[in-house]
GROMACS .gro file of C-alpha atoms in nm:
model
  455
    1MET     CA    1  10.462   7.394  14.075
    2LYS     CA    2  10.799   7.553  14.020
    3SER     CA    3  10.952   7.630  13.680
    4ALA     CA    4  11.266   7.779  13.541
    5VAL     CA    5  11.366   7.897  13.194
    6GLU     CA    6  11.706   7.835  13.020
    7THR     CA    7  11.773   8.012  12.694
    8LEU     CA    8  11.949   7.770  12.461
    9ASN     CA    9  11.971   8.022  12.171
   10PRO     CA   10  11.780   8.335  12.060
   11THR     CA   11  11.490   8.122  11.928
   12ARG     CA   12  11.483   7.818  12.168
   13VAL     CA   13  11.439   7.766  12.538
   14ARG     CA   14  11.427   7.485  12.786
   15LEU     CA   15  11.165   7.481  13.063
   16THR     CA   16  11.245   7.285  13.376
   17VAL     CA   17  10.925   7.213  13.569
   18GLU     CA   18  10.886   7.057  13.915
   19VAL     CA   19  10.530   6.944  14.013
   20PRO     CA   20  10.451   6.832  14.376
   21PHE     CA   21  10.265   6.505  14.366
   22GLU     CA   22   9.954   6.645  14.532
   23GLU     CA   23   9.898   6.868  14.230
   24LEU     CA   24   9.847   6.548  14.021
   25LYS     CA   25   9.540   6.447  14.228
   26ASP     CA   26   9.280   6.570  13.975
   27SER     CA   27   9.465   6.389  13.687
   28LEU     CA   28   9.497   6.077  13.894
   29ASP     CA   29   9.125   6.079  13.976
   30ALA     CA   30   9.050   6.125  13.605
   31ALA     CA   31   9.287   5.839  13.516
   32TYR     CA   32   9.111   5.597  13.756
   33LYS     CA   33   8.768   5.706  13.626
   34LYS     CA   34   8.882   5.656  13.261
   35ILE     CA   35   9.030   5.309  13.321
   36ASN     CA   36   8.711   5.221  13.519
   37GLN     CA   37   8.503   5.283  13.210
   38GLN     CA   38   8.737   5.083  12.987
   39VAL     CA   39   8.793   4.751  13.185
   40THR     CA   40   8.583   4.482  13.335
   41VAL     CA   41   8.668   4.298  13.668
   42LYS     CA   42   8.458   4.001  13.785
   43GLY     CA   43   8.268   4.083  14.105
   44PHE     CA   44   8.253   4.458  14.036
   45ARG     CA   45   8.008   4.669  13.842
   46LYS     CA   46   8.152   4.860  13.544
   47GLY     CA   47   8.275   5.201  13.668
   48LYS     CA   48   8.269   5.093  14.036
   49ILE     CA   49   8.612   4.917  14.056
   50PRO     CA   50   8.816   5.043  14.357
   51ALA     CA   51   9.147   5.216  14.287
   52ARG     CA   52   9.338   4.947  14.484
   53VAL     CA   53   9.189   4.674  14.262
   54ILE     CA   54   9.287   4.863  13.942
   55ASP     CA   55   9.643   4.902  14.084
   56GLN     CA   56   9.655   4.527  14.157
   57ARG     CA   57   9.512   4.407  13.829
   58PHE     CA   58   9.658   4.657  13.582
   59GLY     CA   59   9.947   4.814  13.768
   60ARG     CA   60   9.995   5.154  13.930
   61GLY     CA   61  10.228   5.240  13.640
   62ALA     CA   62   9.944   5.241  13.391
   63VAL     CA   63   9.746   5.478  13.608
   64LEU     CA   64  10.045   5.712  13.654
   65GLU     CA   65  10.116   5.712  13.278
   66GLU     CA   66   9.752   5.810  13.206
   67ALA     CA   67   9.759   6.079  13.475
   68VAL     CA   68  10.085   6.230  13.362
   69ASN     CA   69   9.971   6.237  12.995
   70ASP     CA   70   9.662   6.424  13.111
   71ALA     CA   71   9.852   6.663  13.337
   72LEU     CA   72  10.154   6.761  13.124
   73PRO     CA   73   9.970   6.999  12.880
   74LYS     CA   74   9.827   7.194  13.173
   75PHE     CA   75  10.153   7.226  13.361
   76TYR     CA   76  10.348   7.312  13.043
   77THR     CA   77  10.098   7.586  12.961
   78GLU     CA   78  10.126   7.724  13.314
   79ALA     CA   79  10.503   7.736  13.288
   80VAL     CA   80  10.486   7.906  12.949
   81ASN     CA   81  10.246   8.172  13.082
   82GLU     CA   82  10.449   8.223  13.397
   83ALA     CA   83  10.763   8.286  13.188
   84GLU     CA   84  10.568   8.503  12.942
   85LEU     CA   85  10.697   8.307  12.646
   86ASN     CA   86  10.565   8.309  12.286
   87PRO     CA   87  10.613   7.944  12.181
   88LEU     CA   88  10.623   7.835  11.823
   89GLY     CA   89  10.502   7.483  11.753
   90GLN     CA   90  10.493   7.186  11.984
   91PRO     CA   91  10.754   7.124  12.260
   92ASP     CA   92  10.987   6.837  12.300
   93VAL     CA   93  10.899   6.703  12.646
   94ASP     CA   94  11.115   6.474  12.851
   95ILE     CA   95  11.009   6.339  13.193
   96THR     CA   96  11.317   6.348  13.404
   97GLU     CA   97  11.173   6.213  13.730
   98LEU     CA   98  10.852   6.057  13.838
   99LYS     CA   99  10.830   5.930  14.200
  100ASP     CA  100  10.497   5.794  14.304
  101GLY     CA  101  10.359   6.000  14.589
  102GLU     CA  102  10.648   6.253  14.574
  103THR     CA  103  10.713   6.450  14.258
  104LEU     CA  104  10.695   6.484  13.880
  105ASN     CA  105  10.984   6.663  13.708
  106PHE     CA  106  11.000   6.728  13.336
  107THR     CA  107  11.176   6.950  13.082
  108ALA     CA  108  11.021   7.099  12.770
  109GLU     CA  109  11.227   7.247  12.481
  110VAL     CA  110  11.043   7.472  12.244
  111ASP     CA  111  11.106   7.728  11.978
  112VAL     CA  112  11.006   8.082  12.074
  113ARG     CA  113  10.963   8.416  11.902
  114PRO     CA  114  11.287   8.599  11.927
  115ALA     CA  115  11.304   8.929  12.110
  116LEU     CA  116  11.341   9.199  11.846
  117GLU     CA  117  11.461   9.552  11.872
  118ILE     CA  118  11.287   9.773  11.615
  119PRO     CA  119  11.514  10.073  11.531
  120ASP     CA  120  11.413  10.410  11.403
  121TYR     CA  121  11.269  10.351  11.060
  122SER     CA  122  11.188  10.714  10.966
  123GLY     CA  123  11.508  10.743  10.768
  124ILE     CA  124  11.417  10.475  10.511
  125GLU     CA  125  11.444  10.600  10.154
  126VAL     CA  126  11.321  10.422   9.842
  127GLU     CA  127  11.267  10.498   9.470
  128VAL     CA  128  10.966  10.381   9.276
  129ASP     CA  129  10.843  10.404   8.919
  130ALA     CA  130  10.678  10.727   8.820
  131VAL     CA  131  10.304  10.720   8.734
  132GLU     CA  132  10.301  10.808   8.370
  133VAL     CA  133  10.021  10.722   8.125
  134THR     CA  134  10.122  10.764   7.760
  135ASP     CA  135   9.899  10.803   7.455
  136GLU     CA  136  10.035  10.464   7.356
  137ASP     CA  137   9.897  10.312   7.682
  138VAL     CA  138   9.558  10.462   7.616
  139GLU     CA  139   9.544  10.337   7.254
  140LYS     CA  140   9.644   9.990   7.371
  141SER     CA  141   9.369   9.989   7.631
  142VAL     CA  142   9.106  10.098   7.383
  143GLU     CA  143   9.232   9.844   7.130
  144GLN     CA  144   9.186   9.568   7.386
  145LEU     CA  145   8.830   9.685   7.440
  146ARG     CA  146   8.778   9.685   7.065
  147GLU     CA  147   8.903   9.328   7.047
  148ARG     CA  148   8.630   9.227   7.291
  149PHE     CA  149   8.359   9.362   7.060
  150ALA     CA  150   8.497   9.198   6.747
  151SER     CA  151   8.250   9.003   6.537
  152THR     CA  152   8.309   8.710   6.317
  153SER     CA  153   8.174   8.604   5.976
  154PRO     CA  154   8.230   8.267   5.797
  155VAL     CA  155   8.452   8.280   5.488
  156GLU     CA  156   8.516   8.026   5.217
  157ARG     CA  157   8.894   8.035   5.206
  158ALA     CA  158   9.203   7.890   5.380
  159ALA     CA  159   9.259   7.994   5.740
  160GLU     CA  160   9.492   8.291   5.807
  161ASP     CA  161   9.656   8.440   6.105
  162GLY     CA  162   9.392   8.611   6.330
  163ASP     CA  163   9.104   8.403   6.186
  164VAL     CA  164   8.867   8.222   6.429
  165VAL     CA  165   8.846   7.853   6.333
  166THR     CA  166   8.612   7.587   6.467
  167ILE     CA  167   8.808   7.265   6.503
  168ASP     CA  168   8.781   6.902   6.610
  169LEU     CA  169   9.081   6.760   6.795
  170GLN     CA  170   9.202   6.403   6.857
  171ALA     CA  171   9.517   6.319   7.057
  172LYS     CA  172   9.706   5.988   7.049
  173VAL     CA  173   9.988   5.876   7.278
  174ASP     CA  174  10.186   5.568   7.161
  175GLY     CA  175   9.923   5.514   6.887
  176GLU     CA  176   9.630   5.499   7.126
  177VAL     CA  177   9.355   5.765   7.131
  178LEU     CA  178   9.329   5.909   7.483
  179GLU     CA  179   8.994   5.886   7.655
  180ASP     CA  180   9.011   6.258   7.730
  181GLY     CA  181   9.191   6.329   7.409
  182ILE     CA  182   8.887   6.411   7.187
  183ALA     CA  183   8.733   6.756   7.158
  184ASN     CA  184   8.482   6.870   6.896
  185GLY     CA  185   8.356   7.216   6.806
  186VAL     CA  186   8.639   7.402   6.964
  187SER     CA  187   8.666   7.773   6.881
  188TYR     CA  188   9.020   7.895   6.845
  189THR     CA  189   9.170   8.222   6.731
  190ILE     CA  190   9.487   8.157   6.524
  191GLY     CA  191   9.787   8.313   6.686
  192SER     CA  192   9.642   8.348   7.035
  193GLY     CA  193   9.865   8.068   7.173
  194GLU     CA  194   9.574   7.946   7.391
  195LEU     CA  195   9.585   7.581   7.289
  196LEU     CA  196   9.870   7.349   7.195
  197ASP     CA  197  10.211   7.435   7.075
  198GLY     CA  198  10.223   7.386   6.697
  199ILE     CA  199   9.854   7.418   6.635
  200ASP     CA  200   9.896   7.759   6.459
  201ASP     CA  201  10.120   7.621   6.194
  202ALA     CA  202   9.898   7.318   6.156
  203VAL     CA  203   9.572   7.502   6.087
  204LYS     CA  204   9.701   7.795   5.887
  205GLY     CA  205   9.630   7.719   5.524
  206LEU     CA  206   9.352   7.472   5.594
  207SER     CA  207   9.002   7.523   5.461
  208ALA     CA  208   8.677   7.392   5.607
  209GLY     CA  209   8.676   7.010   5.583
  210GLU     CA  210   9.055   6.979   5.579
  211GLU     CA  211   9.276   6.834   5.851
  212ALA     CA  212   9.637   6.809   5.953
  213THR     CA  213   9.847   6.619   6.207
  214PHE     CA  214  10.122   6.758   6.430
  215THR     CA  215  10.317   6.659   6.743
  216SER     CA  216  10.284   6.848   7.064
  217GLU     CA  217  10.336   6.814   7.438
  218LEU     CA  218  10.007   6.795   7.617
  219LYS     CA  219   9.955   7.065   7.884
  220GLY     CA  220   9.684   6.894   8.083
  221GLY     CA  221   9.467   6.582   8.119
  222SER     CA  222   9.558   6.225   8.185
  223ALA     CA  223   9.874   6.240   7.966
  224ALA     CA  224   9.995   6.583   8.071
  225GLY     CA  225  10.359   6.642   7.982
  226LYS     CA  226  10.366   6.360   7.724
  227GLU     CA  227  10.430   6.395   7.353
  228ALA     CA  228  10.118   6.332   7.150
  229GLU     CA  229  10.019   6.303   6.790
  230VAL     CA  230   9.733   6.545   6.739
  231THR     CA  231   9.493   6.543   6.448
  232VAL     CA  232   9.307   6.868   6.393
  233LYS     CA  233   9.015   6.912   6.156
  234VAL     CA  234   8.888   7.252   6.055
  235THR     CA  235   8.511   7.260   6.031
  236GLU     CA  236   8.466   7.640   5.983
  237VAL     CA  237   8.683   7.937   5.900
  238ALA     CA  238   8.562   8.282   6.019
  239LYS     CA  239   8.711   8.628   5.976
  240ARG     CA  240   8.730   8.856   6.276
  241GLU     CA  241   8.604   9.206   6.211
  242LEU     CA  242   8.681   9.489   6.445
  243PRO     CA  243   8.433   9.771   6.498
  244GLU     CA  244   8.532  10.125   6.381
  245LEU     CA  245   8.686  10.343   6.646
  246ASP     CA  246   8.425  10.618   6.658
  247ASP     CA  247   8.159  10.760   6.882
  248GLU     CA  248   7.921  10.479   6.791
  249PHE     CA  249   8.177  10.224   6.926
  250ALA     CA  250   8.209  10.430   7.248
  251GLN     CA  251   7.834  10.410   7.295
  252LEU     CA  252   7.837  10.035   7.228
  253ALA     CA  253   8.123   9.951   7.453
  254SER     CA  254   8.077  10.190   7.746
  255GLU     CA  255   7.847  10.442   7.916
  256PHE     CA  256   8.009  10.726   7.722
  257ASP     CA  257   7.874  10.914   7.420
  258THR     CA  258   8.197  10.994   7.246
  259LEU     CA  259   8.529  10.824   7.178
  260ASP     CA  260   8.719  11.109   7.345
  261GLU     CA  261   8.519  11.055   7.669
  262LEU     CA  262   8.601  10.685   7.647
  263LYS     CA  263   8.974  10.756   7.603
  264ALA     CA  264   8.974  11.006   7.890
  265ASP     CA  265   8.819  10.739   8.119
  266SER     CA  266   9.074  10.487   8.005
  267ARG     CA  267   9.353  10.728   8.090
  268LYS     CA  268   9.204  10.779   8.433
  269ARG     CA  269   9.164  10.407   8.498
  270LEU     CA  270   9.523  10.342   8.383
  271ALA     CA  271   9.652  10.615   8.614
  272ASN     CA  272   9.466  10.454   8.910
  273MET     CA  273   9.616  10.122   8.828
  274LYS     CA  274   9.963  10.257   8.805
  275GLN     CA  275   9.915  10.442   9.135
  276PHE     CA  276   9.817  10.117   9.298
  277ASP     CA  277  10.121   9.941   9.140
  278GLN     CA  278  10.336  10.229   9.259
  279ALA     CA  279  10.196  10.199   9.619
  280THR     CA  280  10.257   9.821   9.612
  281GLN     CA  281  10.618   9.877   9.481
  282ALA     CA  282  10.679  10.140   9.757
  283GLN     CA  283  10.559   9.895  10.024
  284GLU     CA  284  10.771   9.609   9.889
  285ARG     CA  285  11.083   9.824   9.880
  286VAL     CA  286  11.023   9.983  10.218
  287LEU     CA  287  10.969   9.630  10.364
  288GLU     CA  288  11.302   9.519  10.214
  289LYS     CA  289  11.478   9.816  10.381
  290LEU     CA  290  11.302   9.753  10.709
  291LEU     CA  291  11.415   9.391  10.716
  292GLU     CA  292  11.770   9.502  10.655
  293LEU     CA  293  11.757   9.717  10.969
  294VAL     CA  294  11.642   9.440  11.206
  295GLU     CA  295  11.843   9.138  11.314
  296VAL     CA  296  11.595   8.850  11.303
  297PRO     CA  297  11.706   8.497  11.410
  298VAL     CA  298  11.494   8.231  11.244
  299PRO     CA  299  11.407   7.897  11.426
  300GLU     CA  300  11.538   7.616  11.210
  301LYS     CA  301  11.238   7.385  11.270
  302LEU     CA  302  10.991   7.661  11.194
  303LEU     CA  303  11.188   7.736  10.872
  304GLU     CA  304  11.180   7.370  10.763
  305ASP     CA  305  10.811   7.350  10.830
  306GLU     CA  306  10.753   7.672  10.621
  307ILE     CA  307  10.968   7.539  10.338
  308ASN     CA  308  10.771   7.209  10.328
  309THR     CA  309  10.442   7.399  10.338
  310ARG     CA  310  10.536   7.621  10.048
  311LYS     CA  311  10.650   7.322   9.847
  312HIS     CA  312  10.332   7.130   9.920
  313ASN     CA  313  10.107   7.420   9.827
  314LEU     CA  314  10.294   7.480   9.500
  315GLU     CA  315  10.303   7.114   9.401
  316HIS     CA  316   9.964   6.989   9.518
  317HIS     CA  317   9.751   7.298   9.465
  318GLN     CA  318   9.887   7.558   9.223
  319LEU     CA  319  10.060   7.320   8.979
  320ALA     CA  320   9.804   7.044   9.018
  321GLN     CA  321   9.533   7.285   8.899
  322MET     CA  322   9.743   7.360   8.592
  323GLY     CA  323   9.809   6.989   8.525
  324LEU     CA  324  10.182   7.036   8.583
  325THR     CA  325  10.432   6.834   8.783
  326LEU     CA  326  10.708   7.005   8.978
  327ASP     CA  327  10.968   6.876   8.733
  328LYS     CA  328  10.779   7.012   8.437
  329TYR     CA  329  10.729   7.348   8.614
  330LEU     CA  330  11.106   7.373   8.674
  331GLU     CA  331  11.171   7.286   8.310
  332ILE     CA  332  10.930   7.566   8.191
  333GLN     CA  333  11.097   7.809   8.436
  334GLY     CA  334  11.442   7.703   8.327
  335LYS     CA  335  11.544   7.629   8.687
  336SER     CA  336  11.737   7.344   8.839
  337ALA     CA  337  11.613   7.160   9.144
  338GLU     CA  338  11.899   7.328   9.351
  339GLU     CA  339  11.791   7.678   9.237
  340PHE     CA  340  11.432   7.601   9.329
  341GLU     CA  341  11.540   7.480   9.675
  342THR     CA  342  11.752   7.795   9.729
  343GLU     CA  343  11.471   8.030   9.615
  344THR     CA  344  11.218   7.851   9.831
  345ARG     CA  345  11.433   7.873  10.139
  346GLU     CA  346  11.506   8.242  10.077
  347ALA     CA  347  11.131   8.318  10.037
  348ALA     CA  348  11.050   8.121  10.353
  349VAL     CA  349  11.317   8.308  10.551
  350LYS     CA  350  11.184   8.638  10.429
  351GLY     CA  351  10.824   8.538  10.511
  352ILE     CA  352  10.913   8.440  10.862
  353LYS     CA  353  11.116   8.757  10.921
  354THR     CA  354  10.844   8.978  10.783
  355GLN     CA  355  10.586   8.824  11.017
  356PHE     CA  356  10.815   8.858  11.320
  357VAL     CA  357  10.907   9.222  11.245
  358LEU     CA  358  10.560   9.343  11.159
  359ASP     CA  359  10.403   9.160  11.452
  360GLU     CA  360  10.653   9.335  11.676
  361LEU     CA  361  10.558   9.667  11.517
  362VAL     CA  362  10.188   9.599  11.579
  363LYS     CA  363  10.271   9.572  11.953
  364LYS     CA  364  10.503   9.869  11.947
  365GLU     CA  365  10.256  10.096  11.774
  366ASN     CA  366   9.952   9.952  11.961
  367LEU     CA  367   9.771   9.880  11.639
  368ASN     CA  368   9.425   9.731  11.656
  369VAL     CA  369   9.192   9.582  11.388
  370ASN     CA  370   8.826   9.684  11.394
  371GLN     CA  371   8.534   9.491  11.247
  372GLU     CA  372   8.507   9.713  10.933
  373GLU     CA  373   8.879   9.658  10.853
  374LEU     CA  374   8.845   9.285  10.903
  375THR     CA  375   8.530   9.267  10.679
  376GLU     CA  376   8.699   9.465  10.401
  377HIS     CA  377   8.998   9.230  10.413
  378LEU     CA  378   8.774   8.928  10.415
  379MET     CA  379   8.598   9.057  10.103
  380ARG     CA  380   8.928   9.107   9.916
  381ARG     CA  381   9.048   8.758  10.018
  382ALA     CA  382   8.719   8.604   9.912
  383ALA     CA  383   8.748   8.771   9.563
  384SER     CA  384   9.102   8.652   9.519
  385SER     CA  385   8.998   8.297   9.621
  386GLY     CA  386   8.710   8.283   9.377
  387MET     CA  387   8.460   8.224   9.662
  388SER     CA  388   8.165   8.432   9.757
  389PRO     CA  389   8.216   8.644  10.080
  390ASP     CA  390   7.970   8.425  10.262
  391GLN     CA  391   8.139   8.102  10.156
  392PHE     CA  392   8.483   8.240  10.240
  393ALA     CA  393   8.368   8.376  10.576
  394GLN     CA  394   8.212   8.033  10.668
  395ALA     CA  395   8.531   7.853  10.569
  396VAL     CA  396   8.735   8.092  10.779
  397VAL     CA  397   8.522   8.049  11.090
  398GLU     CA  398   8.496   7.674  11.058
  399GLY     CA  399   8.868   7.644  11.005
  400GLY     CA  400   8.949   7.864  11.302
  401GLN     CA  401   9.128   8.106  11.075
  402VAL     CA  402   8.985   8.441  11.207
  403PRO     CA  403   9.301   8.519  11.415
  404LEU     CA  404   9.513   8.459  11.102
  405LEU     CA  405   9.304   8.715  10.903
  406VAL     CA  406   9.322   8.964  11.193
  407GLY     CA  407   9.697   8.917  11.191
  408GLU     CA  408   9.716   8.984  10.813
  409VAL     CA  409   9.522   9.310  10.858
  410ALA     CA  410   9.735   9.422  11.150
  411ARG     CA  411  10.058   9.348  10.965
  412GLY     CA  412   9.929   9.548  10.671
  413LYS     CA  413   9.858   9.846  10.900
  414ALA     CA  414  10.207   9.808  11.055
  415LEU     CA  415  10.369   9.826  10.713
  416ALA     CA  416  10.155  10.123  10.621
  417VAL     CA  417  10.289  10.308  10.928
  418VAL     CA  418  10.648  10.245  10.812
  419VAL     CA  419  10.567  10.351  10.456
  420GLU     CA  420  10.410  10.673  10.583
  421ALA     CA  421  10.727  10.752  10.775
  422ALA     CA  422  10.958  10.667  10.487
  423SER     CA  423  11.088  10.899  10.210
  424VAL     CA  424  10.951  10.774   9.878
  425LYS     CA  425  11.053  10.933   9.553
  426ASP     CA  426  10.975  10.837   9.193
  427THR     CA  427  11.220  10.801   8.907
  428ASN     CA  428  11.161  11.165   8.816
  429GLY     CA  429  11.283  11.273   9.160
  430GLU     CA  430  10.932  11.375   9.270
  431THR     CA  431  10.818  11.295   9.626
  432VAL     CA  432  10.540  11.038   9.636
  433ASP     CA  433  10.295  11.112   9.916
  434LEU     CA  434  10.150  10.789  10.059
  435SER     CA  435  10.057  10.938  10.396
  436ASP     CA  436   9.687  10.965  10.313
  437GLU     CA  437   9.618  10.599  10.296
  438ASP     CA  438   9.303  10.534  10.094
  439GLU     CA  439   9.124  10.198  10.072
  440GLU     CA  440   9.329  10.077   9.765
  441THR     CA  441   9.659  10.164   9.922
  442GLU     CA  442   9.564   9.990  10.248
  443ALA     CA  443   9.467   9.688  10.034
  444ALA     CA  444   9.810   9.700   9.864
  445ALA     CA  445   9.984   9.688  10.208
  446GLU     CA  446   9.777   9.387  10.319
  447GLU     CA  447   9.843   9.216   9.987
  448THR     CA  448  10.216   9.284  10.014
  449THR     CA  449  10.248   9.138  10.362
  450THR     CA  450  10.010   8.843  10.288
  451GLU     CA  451  10.198   8.742   9.977
  452THR     CA  452  10.534   8.768  10.149
  453THR     CA  453  10.434   8.565  10.454
  454GLU     CA  454  10.232   8.303  10.263
  455GLY     CA  455  10.438   8.278   9.953
   0.00000   0.00000   0.00000
C-alpha cells in the first residue's frame, strides 16, 4: 500500500491511497465466506458454494463491494498512522479507481488537529479579587445557620410576610383543572419566592380556612409556560421563631461551645471558599490570556458538531429538568435567538481552542495522570452528577469514557502549570501564590477546563 498526504488547510487533509489488489485477498475471502452464509444455491450445501458460482449467480461486483467495504477502514487507519495524523471525526471517502485483479485507489478527506506552537507563557499577568472576609460576611453566614434552626408555632391571625403557611393549591388552564394541578398540604414561607409568581400577595392577609385566586405562569408540569388561574387555600398559619444568638445556639447548631468559636469557624470557612473562588478566577483569567497567545484554527465541521451538542444538552437535559422550553429560557434571560446563537458559537470555539491548546501543553510538558489523580477526579465528577462514586465509575467504564476523564485531569494539570508560571496579583496589589497546588486548587483547575470544554 502507498499513501500520500495533501494539506487542504490547517485543519483538513486529503489522503490518497493506492492498494495493490493482492492486499485485498483476506477481505475477498471474507466476502465470499459472508455471502456463502447468506445465500442458497440448489445443488450446493450452505456455506460450500464455490467462488465461481457466486460470481456467476450474484455478480463479481457484489463480492468486490463487500470486500472493499471490509478493507477500507484497515487501509485508512494504516495511512493515518503512517502519516502520523490526529484525525477528528469520520473521513469522507471516495473510491477513485477499482480494477478487478489490479488495484484499489481511494481518497479520504478528514479534519485533523492543527499543529500548534505554544509560546513562552511565563509572562502572563492577571489580576484577581482579594480574599477579604468582613464582619458582615460572618454575620450573614451565622444568620443563614440561624434560619435553618428556626422553629414554627401556629397562630390565629392573618398571614404576614415571613410566616410559614400550609396551603392547598388548584390550577386551571382554560377553565379546566389540570391533572397535575392539585397539591394539598404544601408548606410555604411567605416571601421566599419558591413557588408561583403572585402567591405572596395572594396569601398575605389570609387566615386559616380562607382562600384567594390569582393568575400566574406555571413553571413546570404538563402546562409549563402557560397562564393558569390558581386557587390557594390557607389551612394553617405559623409564625417562624429564630433562636437567640448565644452560646446555647452555638452548641445546638455546631460542635462549638461558644458563639465566638462558631463565628471564628465561619470566618475560616468563608476565607477558604473565597480562596477557592480566587484560584478559579485566576485559572479562568490565565486561560483567557493563554488562548490569546496561541493561533488556533478551528475545524468548521467539528465546530458545528460542538454547537449542536451544546444546544441539545441545554434544551433536552438542563432545561427539560426545569420544565422550560428554549424559547421560555431565552425570554427569562432576556436574549434573542440571534444572541443565543452567537454566544453558543463563541463558547464552542473557546471550548475547542482550550482543548487543543491544553492537550498540546500536556504533550509539551510530558504530563501524566496517575490512578490516585483519576480517582479523585472521578469522585468530584460523581458528586457533581448526583451519583454515587460506584455508580458514576460503572457508567464511565460501560460508556467507554475513561479516556475522556483522563484527558480532563491532564488538561487541569496543564492549566495548573501555566498558572504557576504566571504573575497573579489581587486587587490590593498583593502577589497571590498559587504555586503550591493543594487538592482544592487542583480541583478548581480541572473544573475550569471541564466547564470550558463541555459548556
